[in-house]
């Protein structure tokens, strides 16, 4: 549907911030992927060219979603959520799901991969925002207002946890809490849900020794530097060795098969090593700016559905960046969460760009 007005100044600021993050991401992937690209494919730019394609598709997604009236998603939120749950279930089927690194969380189409959980984040945001608009006094009635959507979303969280991808499930769970808070849910209900979530997380850690090992090495990485603490040790080494100004573009040492996932979850550490503290702060400030701009848009949006969408999307992108950077800096346990708009991968990038497009359409409406 053609929007009534052009993108506002606030929307243009959001778009400019995202574009800068995409540029930083392309430059980072170009450098971080050079070694593994050459080892696997005989030239340095294989992953960079693929990420360039993903970024182009992402920009197209921003444009398309910014032209769709965001009220459209209110009508389709339940079918979208249903399809999201269906794909999360199908990816767990051994004959359908692909398991490249321990988690059966991907569909494979030739040389391309699709991760349903990334798109389910947006589906959950649509669903919850729509629910609290359609159901009067939903935020104050636990049994008929809070519990039904929480049960639906809990099913999505359980399916993601079974992949297993506890990091993504935990981030999505916090997004749900943020949206419930923004909808005006009573504090006692939020407290009960938060305690339930923490108990579920404790149980997930208790049932899997490798997760418990991650918590232990987070508290003291020196306990197992060649085992469960290796990833964090190498990430901290990369960030610390960058100093104030870094080694310079392409000069990272950790990308030479020392740091796991140098183009994915760990790309921030490679960036810090090459850019140094002064310049990597620019990237952190861009994420902070995106979060503040998104919250400002939510504050200025009088219509409830648009406001809840803006809060959910901003919370998602800001929280995911915080968790990724915090984990690699030793402030949070490692979770395997990609850095939005920067980490290599089409699913995360495309889902993030779709969400940005929705924010831009909200800014067009000026409600």
mmCIF file of C-alpha atoms in Angstrom:
data_model
loop_
_atom_site.group_PDB
_atom_site.id
_atom_site.type_symbol
_atom_site.label_atom_id
_atom_site.label_comp_id
_atom_site.label_asym_id
_atom_site.label_seq_id
_atom_site.Cartn_x
_atom_site.Cartn_y
_atom_site.Cartn_z
ATOM 1 C CA UNK A 1 0.000 0.000 0.000
ATOM 2 C CA UNK A 2 1.396 3.392 -0.957
ATOM 3 C CA UNK A 3 2.229 5.463 2.117
ATOM 4 C CA UNK A 4 0.570 8.832 2.599
ATOM 5 C CA UNK A 5 3.708 10.814 3.361
ATOM 6 C CA UNK A 6 7.455 10.470 2.746
ATOM 7 C CA UNK A 7 9.842 9.160 5.373
ATOM 8 C CA UNK A 8 10.219 11.671 8.197
ATOM 9 C CA UNK A 9 13.499 13.163 9.400
ATOM 10 C CA UNK A 10 13.515 10.590 12.178
ATOM 11 C CA UNK A 11 13.043 7.826 9.614
ATOM 12 C CA UNK A 12 15.880 9.172 7.484
ATOM 13 C CA UNK A 13 18.124 9.208 10.549
ATOM 14 C CA UNK A 14 17.263 5.546 11.203
ATOM 15 C CA UNK A 15 17.924 4.661 7.565
ATOM 16 C CA UNK A 16 21.259 6.507 7.566
ATOM 17 C CA UNK A 17 22.371 4.737 10.743
ATOM 18 C CA UNK A 18 21.479 1.325 9.326
ATOM 19 C CA UNK A 19 23.245 2.106 6.058
ATOM 20 C CA UNK A 20 26.447 2.975 7.942
ATOM 21 C CA UNK A 21 26.200 -0.282 9.897
ATOM 22 C CA UNK A 22 25.795 -2.210 6.631
ATOM 23 C CA UNK A 23 28.899 -0.511 5.222
ATOM 24 C CA UNK A 24 30.886 -1.338 8.369
ATOM 25 C CA UNK A 25 29.633 -4.898 8.070
ATOM 26 C CA UNK A 26 30.725 -5.291 4.464
ATOM 27 C CA UNK A 27 34.185 -3.908 5.232
ATOM 28 C CA UNK A 28 34.481 -6.156 8.296
ATOM 29 C CA UNK A 29 33.393 -9.301 6.427
ATOM 30 C CA UNK A 30 35.791 -8.458 3.580
ATOM 31 C CA UNK A 31 38.722 -8.482 5.989
ATOM 32 C CA UNK A 32 37.633 -11.175 8.467
ATOM 33 C CA UNK A 33 36.742 -13.681 5.736
ATOM 34 C CA UNK A 34 39.889 -13.374 3.608
ATOM 35 C CA UNK A 35 41.758 -16.288 5.193
ATOM 36 C CA UNK A 36 38.922 -18.827 5.343
ATOM 37 C CA UNK A 37 37.718 -17.784 1.876
ATOM 38 C CA UNK A 38 41.125 -18.535 0.382
ATOM 39 C CA UNK A 39 41.490 -21.810 2.286
ATOM 40 C CA UNK A 40 38.063 -23.089 1.240
ATOM 41 C CA UNK A 41 37.532 -21.590 -2.221
ATOM 42 C CA UNK A 42 40.925 -20.431 -3.491
ATOM 43 C CA UNK A 43 40.245 -16.685 -3.439
ATOM 44 C CA UNK A 44 39.834 -14.068 -0.732
ATOM 45 C CA UNK A 45 36.440 -12.581 -1.545
ATOM 46 C CA UNK A 46 33.972 -15.495 -1.614
ATOM 47 C CA UNK A 47 32.166 -14.566 1.599
ATOM 48 C CA UNK A 48 32.414 -10.842 0.877
ATOM 49 C CA UNK A 49 30.632 -11.204 -2.473
ATOM 50 C CA UNK A 50 27.897 -13.289 -0.856
ATOM 51 C CA UNK A 51 27.482 -10.724 1.923
ATOM 52 C CA UNK A 52 27.304 -8.013 -0.746
ATOM 53 C CA UNK A 53 24.385 -9.892 -2.307
ATOM 54 C CA UNK A 54 22.735 -10.263 1.106
ATOM 55 C CA UNK A 55 23.154 -6.522 1.742
ATOM 56 C CA UNK A 56 21.615 -5.660 -1.643
ATOM 57 C CA UNK A 57 18.644 -7.927 -0.912
ATOM 58 C CA UNK A 58 18.422 -6.382 2.559
ATOM 59 C CA UNK A 59 18.253 -2.853 1.138
ATOM 60 C CA UNK A 60 15.522 -4.020 -1.236
ATOM 61 C CA UNK A 61 13.662 -5.485 1.755
ATOM 62 C CA UNK A 62 13.941 -2.159 3.585
ATOM 63 C CA UNK A 63 12.412 -0.396 0.597
ATOM 64 C CA UNK A 64 9.588 -2.925 0.121
ATOM 65 C CA UNK A 65 8.632 -3.109 3.802
ATOM 66 C CA UNK A 66 8.805 0.662 4.162
ATOM 67 C CA UNK A 67 6.136 0.897 1.424
ATOM 68 C CA UNK A 68 3.724 -1.542 3.111
ATOM 69 C CA UNK A 69 1.312 0.095 5.537
ATOM 70 C CA UNK A 70 2.309 -1.373 8.887
ATOM 71 C CA UNK A 71 -1.376 -1.912 9.795
ATOM 72 C CA UNK A 72 -1.292 -4.724 7.235
ATOM 73 C CA UNK A 73 0.723 -6.828 9.700
ATOM 74 C CA UNK A 74 -2.023 -6.568 12.323
ATOM 75 C CA UNK A 75 -4.435 -8.487 10.107
ATOM 76 C CA UNK A 76 -1.855 -11.122 9.159
ATOM 77 C CA UNK A 77 -0.067 -11.490 12.488
ATOM 78 C CA UNK A 78 -1.729 -14.791 13.455
ATOM 79 C CA UNK A 79 -1.117 -16.591 10.115
ATOM 80 C CA UNK A 80 2.479 -15.309 10.138
ATOM 81 C CA UNK A 81 2.969 -16.614 13.674
ATOM 82 C CA UNK A 82 1.451 -19.957 12.681
ATOM 83 C CA UNK A 83 3.794 -20.287 9.717
ATOM 84 C CA UNK A 84 6.705 -19.353 11.962
ATOM 85 C CA UNK A 85 5.846 -22.155 14.386
ATOM 86 C CA UNK A 86 5.435 -24.579 11.471
ATOM 87 C CA UNK A 87 8.891 -23.793 10.076
ATOM 88 C CA UNK A 88 10.468 -24.038 13.526
ATOM 89 C CA UNK A 89 8.964 -27.518 13.835
ATOM 90 C CA UNK A 90 9.982 -28.592 10.328
ATOM 91 C CA UNK A 91 13.594 -27.545 10.815
ATOM 92 C CA UNK A 92 13.846 -30.091 13.642
ATOM 93 C CA UNK A 93 12.999 -32.937 11.247
ATOM 94 C CA UNK A 94 16.330 -34.638 10.374
ATOM 95 C CA UNK A 95 15.398 -35.048 6.702
ATOM 96 C CA UNK A 96 14.614 -31.334 6.355
ATOM 97 C CA UNK A 97 16.744 -29.391 8.834
ATOM 98 C CA UNK A 98 20.453 -28.814 8.315
ATOM 99 C CA UNK A 99 22.926 -29.110 11.183
ATOM 100 C CA UNK A 100 26.248 -27.498 10.210
ATOM 101 C CA UNK A 101 27.613 -26.740 13.697
ATOM 102 C CA UNK A 102 25.721 -28.605 16.386
ATOM 103 C CA UNK A 103 22.296 -26.921 16.085
ATOM 104 C CA UNK A 104 19.626 -28.129 13.668
ATOM 105 C CA UNK A 105 18.388 -24.618 12.950
ATOM 106 C CA UNK A 106 18.775 -24.231 9.177
ATOM 107 C CA UNK A 107 17.125 -25.144 5.925
ATOM 108 C CA UNK A 108 19.566 -25.684 3.081
ATOM 109 C CA UNK A 109 18.836 -24.657 -0.513
ATOM 110 C CA UNK A 110 21.943 -25.461 -2.531
ATOM 111 C CA UNK A 111 24.669 -23.133 -1.296
ATOM 112 C CA UNK A 112 22.235 -20.916 0.611
ATOM 113 C CA UNK A 113 20.863 -21.408 4.110
ATOM 114 C CA UNK A 114 17.752 -20.125 5.841
ATOM 115 C CA UNK A 115 17.370 -19.839 9.607
ATOM 116 C CA UNK A 116 13.658 -19.640 10.552
ATOM 117 C CA UNK A 117 14.341 -18.421 14.104
ATOM 118 C CA UNK A 118 15.604 -15.079 12.796
ATOM 119 C CA UNK A 119 12.296 -14.363 11.067
ATOM 120 C CA UNK A 120 10.228 -15.704 13.965
ATOM 121 C CA UNK A 121 11.524 -12.794 16.063
ATOM 122 C CA UNK A 122 9.636 -10.413 13.777
ATOM 123 C CA UNK A 123 6.612 -12.740 13.705
ATOM 124 C CA UNK A 124 6.451 -12.699 17.519
ATOM 125 C CA UNK A 125 6.606 -8.896 17.555
ATOM 126 C CA UNK A 126 3.746 -8.686 15.031
ATOM 127 C CA UNK A 127 1.718 -11.209 17.001
ATOM 128 C CA UNK A 128 2.117 -9.616 20.439
ATOM 129 C CA UNK A 129 1.521 -6.066 19.172
ATOM 130 C CA UNK A 130 -1.624 -7.217 17.396
ATOM 131 C CA UNK A 131 -2.866 -9.161 20.423
ATOM 132 C CA UNK A 132 -2.632 -6.196 22.785
ATOM 133 C CA UNK A 133 -4.433 -3.976 20.294
ATOM 134 C CA UNK A 134 -7.259 -6.436 19.577
ATOM 135 C CA UNK A 135 -7.882 -7.598 23.148
ATOM 136 C CA UNK A 136 -9.251 -4.923 25.439
ATOM 137 C CA UNK A 137 -7.638 -4.851 28.892
ATOM 138 C CA UNK A 138 -5.420 -7.758 27.833
ATOM 139 C CA UNK A 139 -2.528 -6.465 29.906
ATOM 140 C CA UNK A 140 -4.532 -6.593 33.156
ATOM 141 C CA UNK A 141 -6.241 -9.976 32.762
ATOM 142 C CA UNK A 142 -3.752 -12.768 33.296
ATOM 143 C CA UNK A 143 -5.815 -15.828 32.320
ATOM 144 C CA UNK A 144 -7.441 -14.404 29.184
ATOM 145 C CA UNK A 145 -5.154 -11.509 28.319
ATOM 146 C CA UNK A 146 -1.587 -12.502 29.215
ATOM 147 C CA UNK A 147 -1.479 -16.298 29.328
ATOM 148 C CA UNK A 148 -2.782 -17.143 25.787
ATOM 149 C CA UNK A 149 -0.145 -15.174 23.824
ATOM 150 C CA UNK A 150 2.573 -16.200 26.294
ATOM 151 C CA UNK A 151 1.739 -19.870 25.694
ATOM 152 C CA UNK A 152 1.946 -19.393 21.917
ATOM 153 C CA UNK A 153 5.277 -17.605 22.167
ATOM 154 C CA UNK A 154 6.529 -20.197 24.689
ATOM 155 C CA UNK A 155 5.964 -22.869 22.050
ATOM 156 C CA UNK A 156 8.243 -20.921 19.700
ATOM 157 C CA UNK A 157 10.842 -20.576 22.460
ATOM 158 C CA UNK A 158 10.702 -24.310 23.180
ATOM 159 C CA UNK A 159 11.163 -25.216 19.507
ATOM 160 C CA UNK A 160 14.165 -22.893 19.235
ATOM 161 C CA UNK A 161 15.619 -24.344 22.454
ATOM 162 C CA UNK A 162 15.268 -27.878 21.037
ATOM 163 C CA UNK A 163 17.478 -27.010 18.027
ATOM 164 C CA UNK A 164 19.325 -26.313 20.430
ATOM 165 C CA UNK A 165 19.755 -22.522 20.352
ATOM 166 C CA UNK A 166 19.392 -21.287 23.908
ATOM 167 C CA UNK A 167 20.937 -17.899 23.096
ATOM 168 C CA UNK A 168 18.299 -17.016 20.507
ATOM 169 C CA UNK A 169 15.535 -18.362 22.760
ATOM 170 C CA UNK A 170 16.769 -16.225 25.666
ATOM 171 C CA UNK A 171 16.962 -13.071 23.530
ATOM 172 C CA UNK A 172 13.471 -13.684 22.161
ATOM 173 C CA UNK A 173 12.201 -14.248 25.689
ATOM 174 C CA UNK A 174 13.565 -10.870 26.810
ATOM 175 C CA UNK A 175 11.968 -9.202 23.758
ATOM 176 C CA UNK A 176 8.640 -10.641 24.919
ATOM 177 C CA UNK A 177 9.145 -9.186 28.420
ATOM 178 C CA UNK A 178 9.994 -5.784 26.895
ATOM 179 C CA UNK A 179 6.822 -5.792 24.795
ATOM 180 C CA UNK A 180 4.652 -6.895 27.717
ATOM 181 C CA UNK A 181 6.118 -4.063 29.783
ATOM 182 C CA UNK A 182 5.486 -1.556 26.972
ATOM 183 C CA UNK A 183 1.886 -2.812 26.714
ATOM 184 C CA UNK A 184 1.313 -1.944 30.373
ATOM 185 C CA UNK A 185 1.312 -5.441 31.853
ATOM 186 C CA UNK A 186 1.159 -5.477 35.647
ATOM 187 C CA UNK A 187 4.517 -5.773 37.366
ATOM 188 C CA UNK A 188 3.513 -8.893 39.316
ATOM 189 C CA UNK A 189 2.712 -10.699 36.053
ATOM 190 C CA UNK A 190 6.006 -9.605 34.519
ATOM 191 C CA UNK A 191 7.851 -10.746 37.641
ATOM 192 C CA UNK A 192 6.216 -14.153 37.509
ATOM 193 C CA UNK A 193 7.034 -14.588 33.814
ATOM 194 C CA UNK A 194 10.621 -13.479 34.388
ATOM 195 C CA UNK A 195 11.088 -15.975 37.226
ATOM 196 C CA UNK A 196 9.569 -18.726 35.053
ATOM 197 C CA UNK A 197 11.956 -17.848 32.243
ATOM 198 C CA UNK A 198 14.961 -17.906 34.554
ATOM 199 C CA UNK A 199 13.903 -21.309 35.899
ATOM 200 C CA UNK A 200 13.597 -22.643 32.336
ATOM 201 C CA UNK A 201 17.038 -21.245 31.534
ATOM 202 C CA UNK A 202 18.486 -22.834 34.676
ATOM 203 C CA UNK A 203 16.974 -26.175 33.678
ATOM 204 C CA UNK A 204 18.414 -25.887 30.156
ATOM 205 C CA UNK A 205 21.865 -25.235 31.614
ATOM 206 C CA UNK A 206 21.484 -28.059 34.133
ATOM 207 C CA UNK A 207 20.566 -30.599 31.451
ATOM 208 C CA UNK A 208 23.508 -29.761 29.173
ATOM 209 C CA UNK A 209 27.015 -29.862 30.716
ATOM 210 C CA UNK A 210 28.532 -27.770 27.917
ATOM 211 C CA UNK A 211 26.199 -24.876 28.809
ATOM 212 C CA UNK A 212 27.231 -25.088 32.452
ATOM 213 C CA UNK A 213 30.859 -25.039 31.299
ATOM 214 C CA UNK A 214 30.183 -21.807 29.408
ATOM 215 C CA UNK A 215 28.852 -20.192 32.568
ATOM 216 C CA UNK A 216 31.857 -21.355 34.578
ATOM 217 C CA UNK A 217 34.380 -20.117 32.015
ATOM 218 C CA UNK A 218 32.470 -16.838 31.743
ATOM 219 C CA UNK A 219 33.077 -16.351 35.457
ATOM 220 C CA UNK A 220 36.733 -17.384 35.083
ATOM 221 C CA UNK A 221 37.991 -17.907 31.470
ATOM 222 C CA UNK A 222 41.385 -19.083 32.737
ATOM 223 C CA UNK A 223 39.893 -22.311 34.153
ATOM 224 C CA UNK A 224 39.805 -24.059 30.755
ATOM 225 C CA UNK A 225 41.730 -21.923 28.241
ATOM 226 C CA UNK A 226 42.020 -24.713 25.653
ATOM 227 C CA UNK A 227 38.489 -26.038 26.077
ATOM 228 C CA UNK A 228 35.288 -24.216 26.972
ATOM 229 C CA UNK A 229 37.185 -20.989 27.702
ATOM 230 C CA UNK A 230 39.083 -20.949 24.396
ATOM 231 C CA UNK A 231 36.559 -18.882 22.426
ATOM 232 C CA UNK A 232 36.318 -16.151 25.051
ATOM 233 C CA UNK A 233 40.090 -16.105 25.607
ATOM 234 C CA UNK A 234 40.754 -15.561 21.908
ATOM 235 C CA UNK A 235 38.037 -12.910 21.647
ATOM 236 C CA UNK A 236 39.480 -10.989 24.586
ATOM 237 C CA UNK A 237 42.955 -11.330 23.090
ATOM 238 C CA UNK A 238 41.726 -9.875 19.796
ATOM 239 C CA UNK A 239 39.938 -6.959 21.462
ATOM 240 C CA UNK A 240 42.786 -6.226 23.851
ATOM 241 C CA UNK A 241 45.549 -6.419 21.265
ATOM 242 C CA UNK A 242 43.774 -3.826 19.097
ATOM 243 C CA UNK A 243 44.807 -1.099 21.538
ATOM 244 C CA UNK A 244 43.714 2.448 20.810
ATOM 245 C CA UNK A 245 44.027 2.460 17.004
ATOM 246 C CA UNK A 246 44.177 -1.207 16.009
ATOM 247 C CA UNK A 247 46.421 -3.127 13.623
ATOM 248 C CA UNK A 248 44.736 -1.642 10.564
ATOM 249 C CA UNK A 249 42.403 -3.032 7.910
ATOM 250 C CA UNK A 250 43.208 -6.622 6.954
ATOM 251 C CA UNK A 251 45.910 -7.002 9.620
ATOM 252 C CA UNK A 252 43.989 -9.109 12.154
ATOM 253 C CA UNK A 253 45.954 -12.025 13.574
ATOM 254 C CA UNK A 254 43.047 -13.835 15.209
ATOM 255 C CA UNK A 255 41.282 -14.415 11.878
ATOM 256 C CA UNK A 256 44.088 -16.860 10.949
ATOM 257 C CA UNK A 257 42.121 -19.790 12.391
ATOM 258 C CA UNK A 258 42.579 -18.755 16.016
ATOM 259 C CA UNK A 259 39.229 -17.151 16.804
ATOM 260 C CA UNK A 260 36.143 -19.329 16.119
ATOM 261 C CA UNK A 261 33.433 -17.847 13.875
ATOM 262 C CA UNK A 262 35.507 -14.820 12.770
ATOM 263 C CA UNK A 263 32.893 -13.707 10.211
ATOM 264 C CA UNK A 264 29.825 -14.619 12.248
ATOM 265 C CA UNK A 265 29.264 -14.287 15.971
ATOM 266 C CA UNK A 266 32.858 -13.165 16.664
ATOM 267 C CA UNK A 267 33.208 -10.478 14.006
ATOM 268 C CA UNK A 268 33.100 -7.656 16.558
ATOM 269 C CA UNK A 269 36.349 -8.949 18.084
ATOM 270 C CA UNK A 270 38.040 -8.910 14.650
ATOM 271 C CA UNK A 271 36.782 -5.365 14.075
ATOM 272 C CA UNK A 272 38.121 -4.259 17.462
ATOM 273 C CA UNK A 273 41.490 -5.841 16.701
ATOM 274 C CA UNK A 274 41.816 -4.019 13.385
ATOM 275 C CA UNK A 275 40.106 -0.715 14.233
ATOM 276 C CA UNK A 276 41.193 -0.266 17.836
ATOM 277 C CA UNK A 277 39.224 1.194 20.721
ATOM 278 C CA UNK A 278 38.749 4.702 19.328
ATOM 279 C CA UNK A 279 37.234 3.578 16.042
ATOM 280 C CA UNK A 280 35.276 0.573 17.322
ATOM 281 C CA UNK A 281 33.465 2.977 19.658
ATOM 282 C CA UNK A 282 31.939 4.486 16.503
ATOM 283 C CA UNK A 283 30.260 1.139 15.753
ATOM 284 C CA UNK A 284 28.958 0.889 19.324
ATOM 285 C CA UNK A 285 27.628 4.451 19.105
ATOM 286 C CA UNK A 286 25.817 3.613 15.857
ATOM 287 C CA UNK A 287 23.950 0.808 17.613
ATOM 288 C CA UNK A 288 23.206 3.132 20.526
ATOM 289 C CA UNK A 289 21.933 5.773 18.080
ATOM 290 C CA UNK A 290 19.711 3.199 16.368
ATOM 291 C CA UNK A 291 18.221 2.190 19.735
ATOM 292 C CA UNK A 292 17.591 5.793 20.790
ATOM 293 C CA UNK A 293 16.061 6.702 17.418
ATOM 294 C CA UNK A 294 13.780 3.666 17.561
ATOM 295 C CA UNK A 295 12.625 4.532 21.083
ATOM 296 C CA UNK A 296 12.061 8.133 20.026
ATOM 297 C CA UNK A 297 9.910 6.918 17.158
ATOM 298 C CA UNK A 298 7.920 4.737 19.558
ATOM 299 C CA UNK A 299 7.437 7.701 21.891
ATOM 300 C CA UNK A 300 6.174 9.898 19.040
ATOM 301 C CA UNK A 301 3.802 7.261 17.658
ATOM 302 C CA UNK A 302 0.380 7.819 19.192
ATOM 303 C CA UNK A 303 -1.268 4.750 17.617
ATOM 304 C CA UNK A 304 -0.859 1.757 19.948
ATOM 305 C CA UNK A 305 -0.043 -0.914 17.361
ATOM 306 C CA UNK A 306 2.688 1.180 15.747
ATOM 307 C CA UNK A 307 4.135 2.095 19.127
ATOM 308 C CA UNK A 308 4.351 -1.539 20.237
ATOM 309 C CA UNK A 309 5.919 -2.557 16.928
ATOM 310 C CA UNK A 310 8.552 0.168 17.281
ATOM 311 C CA UNK A 311 9.343 -0.893 20.854
ATOM 312 C CA UNK A 312 9.602 -4.573 19.913
ATOM 313 C CA UNK A 313 11.816 -4.027 16.867
ATOM 314 C CA UNK A 314 14.067 -1.541 18.659
ATOM 315 C CA UNK A 315 14.348 -3.862 21.654
ATOM 316 C CA UNK A 316 15.227 -6.782 19.386
ATOM 317 C CA UNK A 317 18.030 -5.044 17.455
ATOM 318 C CA UNK A 318 19.422 -3.179 20.436
ATOM 319 C CA UNK A 319 19.341 -6.196 22.743
ATOM 320 C CA UNK A 320 20.949 -8.481 20.166
ATOM 321 C CA UNK A 321 23.794 -6.015 19.629
ATOM 322 C CA UNK A 322 24.242 -5.667 23.393
ATOM 323 C CA UNK A 323 24.351 -9.440 23.930
ATOM 324 C CA UNK A 324 26.824 -10.017 21.082
ATOM 325 C CA UNK A 325 29.223 -7.253 22.103
ATOM 326 C CA UNK A 326 28.849 -8.027 25.805
ATOM 327 C CA UNK A 327 29.581 -11.732 25.284
ATOM 328 C CA UNK A 328 32.740 -11.130 23.256
ATOM 329 C CA UNK A 329 33.907 -8.550 25.808
ATOM 330 C CA UNK A 330 33.503 -11.004 28.698
ATOM 331 C CA UNK A 331 30.576 -9.103 30.233
ATOM 332 C CA UNK A 332 28.008 -11.799 29.361
ATOM 333 C CA UNK A 333 28.190 -15.549 28.675
ATOM 334 C CA UNK A 334 28.829 -16.537 25.060
ATOM 335 C CA UNK A 335 25.548 -17.229 23.265
ATOM 336 C CA UNK A 336 26.273 -17.477 19.536
ATOM 337 C CA UNK A 337 24.120 -14.435 18.700
ATOM 338 C CA UNK A 338 25.026 -12.585 15.452
ATOM 339 C CA UNK A 339 25.708 -8.849 15.421
ATOM 340 C CA UNK A 340 22.807 -7.211 13.527
ATOM 341 C CA UNK A 341 23.645 -5.775 10.090
ATOM 342 C CA UNK A 342 27.322 -6.727 10.478
ATOM 343 C CA UNK A 343 27.801 -10.471 11.029
ATOM 344 C CA UNK A 344 27.975 -12.637 7.915
ATOM 345 C CA UNK A 345 24.725 -14.387 7.048
ATOM 346 C CA UNK A 346 21.654 -13.754 4.957
ATOM 347 C CA UNK A 347 18.928 -14.753 7.429
ATOM 348 C CA UNK A 348 19.943 -12.370 10.208
ATOM 349 C CA UNK A 349 20.644 -9.533 7.785
ATOM 350 C CA UNK A 350 17.412 -9.946 5.842
ATOM 351 C CA UNK A 351 15.239 -10.247 8.960
ATOM 352 C CA UNK A 352 16.857 -7.135 10.458
ATOM 353 C CA UNK A 353 16.321 -5.158 7.252
ATOM 354 C CA UNK A 354 12.675 -6.221 7.057
ATOM 355 C CA UNK A 355 12.219 -4.931 10.605
ATOM 356 C CA UNK A 356 13.926 -1.639 9.726
ATOM 357 C CA UNK A 357 11.536 -1.280 6.789
ATOM 358 C CA UNK A 358 8.600 -1.598 9.199
ATOM 359 C CA UNK A 359 10.098 1.139 11.380
ATOM 360 C CA UNK A 360 10.422 3.410 8.354
ATOM 361 C CA UNK A 361 6.774 2.873 7.449
ATOM 362 C CA UNK A 362 5.768 3.778 10.990
ATOM 363 C CA UNK A 363 7.762 6.993 10.575
ATOM 364 C CA UNK A 364 5.897 7.674 7.309
ATOM 365 C CA UNK A 365 2.497 7.461 8.983
ATOM 366 C CA UNK A 366 3.302 10.090 11.649
ATOM 367 C CA UNK A 367 0.393 8.943 13.787
#
